[in-house]
Coordinates of N, CA and C in Angstrom, one line a residue:
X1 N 4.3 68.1 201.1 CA 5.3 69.1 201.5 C 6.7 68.6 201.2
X2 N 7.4 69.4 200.6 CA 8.9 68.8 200.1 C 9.9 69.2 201.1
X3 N 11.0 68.7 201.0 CA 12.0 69.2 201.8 C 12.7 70.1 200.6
X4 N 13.3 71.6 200.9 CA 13.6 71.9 200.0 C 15.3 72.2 199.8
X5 N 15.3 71.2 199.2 CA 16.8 70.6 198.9 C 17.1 71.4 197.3
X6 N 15.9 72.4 196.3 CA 15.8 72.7 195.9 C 16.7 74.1 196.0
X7 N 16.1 74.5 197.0 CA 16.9 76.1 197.2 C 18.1 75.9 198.0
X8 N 18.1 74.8 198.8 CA 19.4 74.7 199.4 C 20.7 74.8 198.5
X9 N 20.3 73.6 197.7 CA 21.6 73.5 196.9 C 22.0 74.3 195.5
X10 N 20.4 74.9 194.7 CA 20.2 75.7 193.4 C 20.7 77.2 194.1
X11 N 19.8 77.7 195.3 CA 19.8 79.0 195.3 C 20.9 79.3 196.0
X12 N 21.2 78.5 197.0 CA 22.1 78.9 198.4 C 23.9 77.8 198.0
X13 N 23.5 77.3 196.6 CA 25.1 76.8 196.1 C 25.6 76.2 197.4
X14 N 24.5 75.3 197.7 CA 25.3 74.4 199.0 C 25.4 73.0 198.7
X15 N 26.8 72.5 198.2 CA 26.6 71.4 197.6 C 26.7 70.0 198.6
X16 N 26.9 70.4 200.4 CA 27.2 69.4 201.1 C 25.7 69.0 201.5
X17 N 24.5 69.8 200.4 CA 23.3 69.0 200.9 C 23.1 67.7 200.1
X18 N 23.8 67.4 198.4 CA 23.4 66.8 197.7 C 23.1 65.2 198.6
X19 N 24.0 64.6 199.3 CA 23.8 63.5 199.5 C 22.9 62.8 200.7
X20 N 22.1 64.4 201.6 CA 20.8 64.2 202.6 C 20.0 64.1 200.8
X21 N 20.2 64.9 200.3 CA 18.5 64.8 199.1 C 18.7 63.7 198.0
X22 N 20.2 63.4 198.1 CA 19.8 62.0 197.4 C 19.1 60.4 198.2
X23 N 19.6 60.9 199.6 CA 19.1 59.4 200.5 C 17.3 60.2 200.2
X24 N 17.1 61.6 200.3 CA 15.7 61.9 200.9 C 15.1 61.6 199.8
X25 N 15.2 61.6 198.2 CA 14.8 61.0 197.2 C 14.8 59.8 197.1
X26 N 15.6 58.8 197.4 CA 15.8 57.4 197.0 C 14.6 57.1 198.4
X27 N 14.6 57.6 199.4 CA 13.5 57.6 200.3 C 12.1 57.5 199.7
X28 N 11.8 58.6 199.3 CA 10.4 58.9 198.6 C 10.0 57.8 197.0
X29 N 11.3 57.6 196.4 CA 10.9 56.3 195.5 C 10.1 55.1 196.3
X30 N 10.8 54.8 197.4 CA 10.4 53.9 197.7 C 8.9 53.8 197.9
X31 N 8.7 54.7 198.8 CA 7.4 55.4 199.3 C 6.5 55.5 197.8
X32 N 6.6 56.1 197.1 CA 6.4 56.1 195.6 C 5.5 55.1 194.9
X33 N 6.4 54.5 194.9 CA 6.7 52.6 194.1 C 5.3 52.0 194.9
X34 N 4.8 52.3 196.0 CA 3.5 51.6 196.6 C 2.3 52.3 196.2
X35 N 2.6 53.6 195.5 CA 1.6 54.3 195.0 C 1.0 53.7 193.5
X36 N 1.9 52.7 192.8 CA 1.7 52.0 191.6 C 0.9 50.9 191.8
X37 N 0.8 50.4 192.8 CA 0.0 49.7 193.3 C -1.9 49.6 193.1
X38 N -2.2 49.0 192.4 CA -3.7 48.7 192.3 C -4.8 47.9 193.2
X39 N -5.3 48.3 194.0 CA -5.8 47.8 194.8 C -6.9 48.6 195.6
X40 N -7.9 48.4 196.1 CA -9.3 49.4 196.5 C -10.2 49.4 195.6
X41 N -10.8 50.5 196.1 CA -11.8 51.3 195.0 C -11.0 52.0 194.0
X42 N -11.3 51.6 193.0 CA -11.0 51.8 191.3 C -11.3 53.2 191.5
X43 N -12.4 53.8 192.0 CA -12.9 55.3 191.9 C -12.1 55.8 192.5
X44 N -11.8 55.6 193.7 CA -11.0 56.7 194.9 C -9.9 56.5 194.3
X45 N -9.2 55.3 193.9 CA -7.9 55.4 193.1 C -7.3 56.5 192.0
X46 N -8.9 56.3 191.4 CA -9.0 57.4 189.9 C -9.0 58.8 190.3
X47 N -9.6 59.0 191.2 CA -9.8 60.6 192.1 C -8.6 61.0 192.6
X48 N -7.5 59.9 193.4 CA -6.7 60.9 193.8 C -5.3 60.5 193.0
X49 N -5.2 59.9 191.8 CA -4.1 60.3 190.8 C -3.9 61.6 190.4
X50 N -4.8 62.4 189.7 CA -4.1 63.6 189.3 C -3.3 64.3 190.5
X51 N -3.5 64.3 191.7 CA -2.7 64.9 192.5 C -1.4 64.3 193.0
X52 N -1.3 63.0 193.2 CA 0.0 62.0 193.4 C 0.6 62.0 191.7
X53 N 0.6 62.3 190.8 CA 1.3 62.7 189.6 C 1.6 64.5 189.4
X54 N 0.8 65.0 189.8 CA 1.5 66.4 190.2 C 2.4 66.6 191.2
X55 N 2.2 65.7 192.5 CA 3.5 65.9 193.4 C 4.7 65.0 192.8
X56 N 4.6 63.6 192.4 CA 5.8 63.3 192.1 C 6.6 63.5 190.4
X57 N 5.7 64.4 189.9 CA 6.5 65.3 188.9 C 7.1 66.1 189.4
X58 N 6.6 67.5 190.4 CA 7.3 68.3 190.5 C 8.4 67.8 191.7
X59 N 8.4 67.1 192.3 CA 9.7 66.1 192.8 C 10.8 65.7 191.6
X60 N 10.2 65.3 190.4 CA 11.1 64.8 189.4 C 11.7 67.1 188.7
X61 N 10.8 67.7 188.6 CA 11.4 68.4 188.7 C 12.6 69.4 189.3
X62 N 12.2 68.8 190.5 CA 13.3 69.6 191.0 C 14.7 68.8 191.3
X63 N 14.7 67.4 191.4 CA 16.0 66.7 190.9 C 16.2 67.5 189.4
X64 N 15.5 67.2 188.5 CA 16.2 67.8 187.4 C 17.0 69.6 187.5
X65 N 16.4 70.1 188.0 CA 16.5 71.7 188.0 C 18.5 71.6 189.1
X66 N 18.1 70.5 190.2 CA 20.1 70.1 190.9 C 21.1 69.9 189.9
X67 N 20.8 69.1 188.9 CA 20.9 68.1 188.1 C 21.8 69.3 186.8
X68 N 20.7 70.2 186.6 CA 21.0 71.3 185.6 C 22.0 72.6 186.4
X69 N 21.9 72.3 187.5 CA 23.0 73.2 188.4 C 24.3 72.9 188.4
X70 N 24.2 71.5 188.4 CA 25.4 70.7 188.5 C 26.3 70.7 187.4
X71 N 25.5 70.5 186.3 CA 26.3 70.6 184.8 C 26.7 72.1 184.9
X72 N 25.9 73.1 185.2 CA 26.5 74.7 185.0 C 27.9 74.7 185.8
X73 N 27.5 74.4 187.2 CA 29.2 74.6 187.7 C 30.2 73.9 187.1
X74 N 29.9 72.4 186.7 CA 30.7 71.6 186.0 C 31.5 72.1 184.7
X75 N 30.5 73.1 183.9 CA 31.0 73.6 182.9 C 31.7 74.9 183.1
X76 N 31.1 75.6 184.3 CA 32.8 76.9 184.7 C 33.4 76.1 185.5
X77 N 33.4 75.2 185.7 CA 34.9 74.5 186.4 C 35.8 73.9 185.2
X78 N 35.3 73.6 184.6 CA 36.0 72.9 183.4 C 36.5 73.9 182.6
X79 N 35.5 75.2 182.2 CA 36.2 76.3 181.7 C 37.1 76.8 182.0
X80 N 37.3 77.2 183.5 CA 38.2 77.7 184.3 C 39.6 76.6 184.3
X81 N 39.7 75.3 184.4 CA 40.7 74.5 184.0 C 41.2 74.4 182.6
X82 N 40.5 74.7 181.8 CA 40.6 74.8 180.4 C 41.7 76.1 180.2
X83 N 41.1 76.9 180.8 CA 41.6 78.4 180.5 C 43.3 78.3 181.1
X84 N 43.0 77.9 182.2 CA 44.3 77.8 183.2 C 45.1 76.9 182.6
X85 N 45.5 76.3 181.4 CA 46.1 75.1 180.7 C 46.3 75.6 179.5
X86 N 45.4 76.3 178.9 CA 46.0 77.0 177.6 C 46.8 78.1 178.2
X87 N 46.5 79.1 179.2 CA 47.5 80.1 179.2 C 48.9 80.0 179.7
X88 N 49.0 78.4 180.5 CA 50.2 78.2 181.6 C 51.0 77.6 180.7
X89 N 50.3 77.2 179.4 CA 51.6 76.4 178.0 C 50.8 77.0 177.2
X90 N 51.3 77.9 176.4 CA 50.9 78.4 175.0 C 51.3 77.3 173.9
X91 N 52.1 76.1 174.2 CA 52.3 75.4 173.2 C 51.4 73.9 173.5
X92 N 50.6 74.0 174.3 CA 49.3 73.0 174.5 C 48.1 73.3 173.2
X93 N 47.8 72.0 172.7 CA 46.5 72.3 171.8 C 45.5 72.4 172.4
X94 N 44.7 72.7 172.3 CA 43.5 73.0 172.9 C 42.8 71.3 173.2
X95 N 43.2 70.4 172.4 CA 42.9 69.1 172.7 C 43.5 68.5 174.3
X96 N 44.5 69.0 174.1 CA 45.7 68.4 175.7 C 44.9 69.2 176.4
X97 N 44.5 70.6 176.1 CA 44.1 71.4 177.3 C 42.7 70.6 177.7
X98 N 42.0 69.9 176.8 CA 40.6 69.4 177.2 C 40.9 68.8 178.2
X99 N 41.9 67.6 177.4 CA 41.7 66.2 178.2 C 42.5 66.9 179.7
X100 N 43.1 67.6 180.1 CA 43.9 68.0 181.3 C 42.7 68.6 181.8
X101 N 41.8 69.7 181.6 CA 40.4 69.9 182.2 C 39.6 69.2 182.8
X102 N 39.5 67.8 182.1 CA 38.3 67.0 182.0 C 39.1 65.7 183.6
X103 N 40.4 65.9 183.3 CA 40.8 65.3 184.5 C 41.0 66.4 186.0
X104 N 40.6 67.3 186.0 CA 40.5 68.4 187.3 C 39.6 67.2 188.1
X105 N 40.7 67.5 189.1 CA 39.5 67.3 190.4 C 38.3 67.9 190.7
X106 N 38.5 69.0 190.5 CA 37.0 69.8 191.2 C 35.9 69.0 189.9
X107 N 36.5 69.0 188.5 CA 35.3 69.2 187.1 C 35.4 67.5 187.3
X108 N 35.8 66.3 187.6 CA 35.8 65.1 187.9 C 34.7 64.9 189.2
X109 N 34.8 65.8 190.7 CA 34.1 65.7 191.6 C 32.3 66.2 191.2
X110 N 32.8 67.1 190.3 CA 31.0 67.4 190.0 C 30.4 66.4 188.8
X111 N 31.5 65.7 188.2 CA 30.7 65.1 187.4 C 30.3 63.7 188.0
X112 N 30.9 63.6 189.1 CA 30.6 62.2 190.2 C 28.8 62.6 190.5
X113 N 29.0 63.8 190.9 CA 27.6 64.6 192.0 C 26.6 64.2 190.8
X114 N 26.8 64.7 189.6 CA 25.7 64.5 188.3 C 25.3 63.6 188.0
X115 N 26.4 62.5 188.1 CA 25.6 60.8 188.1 C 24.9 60.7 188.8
X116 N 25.5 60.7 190.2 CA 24.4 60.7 191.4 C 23.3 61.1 191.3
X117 N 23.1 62.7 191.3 CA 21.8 62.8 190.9 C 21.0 62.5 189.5
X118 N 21.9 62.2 188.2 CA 20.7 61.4 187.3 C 20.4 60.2 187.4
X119 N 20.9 59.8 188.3 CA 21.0 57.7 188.6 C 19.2 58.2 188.7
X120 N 19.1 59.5 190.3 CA 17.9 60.0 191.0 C 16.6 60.5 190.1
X121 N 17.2 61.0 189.4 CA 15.9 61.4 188.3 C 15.6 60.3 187.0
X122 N 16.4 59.7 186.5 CA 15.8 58.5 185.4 C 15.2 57.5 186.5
X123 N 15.2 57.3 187.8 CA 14.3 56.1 188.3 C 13.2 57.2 188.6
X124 N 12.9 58.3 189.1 CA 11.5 59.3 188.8 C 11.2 59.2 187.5
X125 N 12.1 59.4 186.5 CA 11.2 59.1 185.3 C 10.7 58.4 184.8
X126 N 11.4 56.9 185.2 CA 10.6 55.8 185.6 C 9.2 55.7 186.3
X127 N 9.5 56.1 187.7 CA 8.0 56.3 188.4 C 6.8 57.2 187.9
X128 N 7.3 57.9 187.1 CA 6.3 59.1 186.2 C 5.5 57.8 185.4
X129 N 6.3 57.4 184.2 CA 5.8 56.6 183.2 C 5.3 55.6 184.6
X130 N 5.0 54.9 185.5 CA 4.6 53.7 186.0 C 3.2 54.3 186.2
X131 N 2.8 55.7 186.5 CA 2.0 56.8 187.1 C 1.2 56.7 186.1
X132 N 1.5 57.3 184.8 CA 0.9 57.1 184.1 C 0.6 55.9 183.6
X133 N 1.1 54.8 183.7 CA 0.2 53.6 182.9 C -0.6 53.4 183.9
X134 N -0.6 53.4 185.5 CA -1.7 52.9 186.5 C -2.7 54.0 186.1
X135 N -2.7 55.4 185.6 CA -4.4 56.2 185.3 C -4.9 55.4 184.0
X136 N -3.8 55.0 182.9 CA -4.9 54.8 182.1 C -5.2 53.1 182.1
X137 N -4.7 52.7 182.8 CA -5.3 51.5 183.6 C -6.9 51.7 184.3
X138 N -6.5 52.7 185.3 CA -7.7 52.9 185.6 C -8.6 53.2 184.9
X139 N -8.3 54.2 184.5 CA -9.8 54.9 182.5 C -10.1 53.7 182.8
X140 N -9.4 52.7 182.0 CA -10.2 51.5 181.1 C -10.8 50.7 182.4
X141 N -10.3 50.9 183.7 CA -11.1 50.0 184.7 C -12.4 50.7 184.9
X142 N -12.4 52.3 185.3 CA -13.5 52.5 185.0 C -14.8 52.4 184.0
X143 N -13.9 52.1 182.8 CA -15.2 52.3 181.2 C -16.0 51.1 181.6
X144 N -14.9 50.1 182.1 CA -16.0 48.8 181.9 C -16.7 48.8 183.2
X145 N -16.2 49.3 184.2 CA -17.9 49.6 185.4 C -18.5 50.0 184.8
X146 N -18.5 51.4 183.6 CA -19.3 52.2 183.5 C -20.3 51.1 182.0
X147 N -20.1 50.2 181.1 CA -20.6 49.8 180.4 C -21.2 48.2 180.7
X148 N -21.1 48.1 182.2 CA -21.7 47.1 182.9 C -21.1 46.0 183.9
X149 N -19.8 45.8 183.2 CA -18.6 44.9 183.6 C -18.6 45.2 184.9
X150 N -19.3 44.6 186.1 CA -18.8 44.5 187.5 C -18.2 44.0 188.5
X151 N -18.6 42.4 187.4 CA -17.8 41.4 188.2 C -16.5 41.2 187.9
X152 N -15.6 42.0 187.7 CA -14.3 41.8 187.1 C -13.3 42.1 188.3
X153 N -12.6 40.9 188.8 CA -11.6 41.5 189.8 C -9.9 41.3 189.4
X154 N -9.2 42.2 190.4 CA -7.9 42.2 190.0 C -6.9 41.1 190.7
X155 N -6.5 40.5 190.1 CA -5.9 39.2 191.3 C -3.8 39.9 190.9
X156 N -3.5 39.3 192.5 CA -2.3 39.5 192.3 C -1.1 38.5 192.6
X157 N 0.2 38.0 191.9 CA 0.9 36.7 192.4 C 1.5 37.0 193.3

């Protein structure tokens, strides 16, 4: 079950939730990161991956979906500073008007929020890729039960 930090801050444009769903994410990494973990029954392990890789994708999803919200406002805020600089000096080039944009507080504050949340989603995309090398870890733990190999154990430092 997610907290949905999804519709709070995408649908309902509430951006004072970003930093409950950044701690609530940096939370669930951690929680996560134990799921990479090899240890038990190789079978029950193999059984319940496909579901712990569909929940912490669509988790990696929906950081990305904040993430793509963030850039949108970022870019009408920066439009809107852009615009407000070429019309208040008609003798500004459109270059001065960038760089005067790109230093707005508001288009500066959201590009703060965007790091923040991609710091959030490249360590999920991290955890994705860890996700997937522990199944096909497993495959191959399973082939060799399956072609006899039983006495094989996993030791850890």
């Amino acid at each position: 079950m997610s907290i949905p930090y999804y519709k709070d801050i995408v649908e309902n444009n509430n951006l004072d939730d970003i930093p409950d769903a950044i701690t609530y994410y940096n939370n669930q990494l951690e929680e996560a990161r134990k799921e990479l973990e090899i240890k038990g029954s190789v079978t029950k392990m193999a059984a319940r991956m496909p579901g712990i890789i569909e929940y912490r994708y669509s988790q990696l999803q929906e950081i990305e979906a904040i993430c793509k919200h963030l850039e949108i406002l970022r870019t009408k805020e920066f439009s809107a500073a852009f615009k407000s600089h070429t019309n208040s000096n008609r003798s500004m080039t459109s270059r001065d008007a960038e760089k005067y944009a790109n230093g707005d507080d508001e288009v500066i504050e959201l590009s703060i929020l965007i790091n923040s949340v991609s710091v959030i989603r490249d360590k999920f995309l991290g955890l994705t890729k860890g996700l997937e090398s522990k199944h096909y870890q497993l495959t191959n733990l399973i082939k060799m039960k399956v072609a006899g190999f039983d006495d094989f154990e996993i030791f850890f430092n």
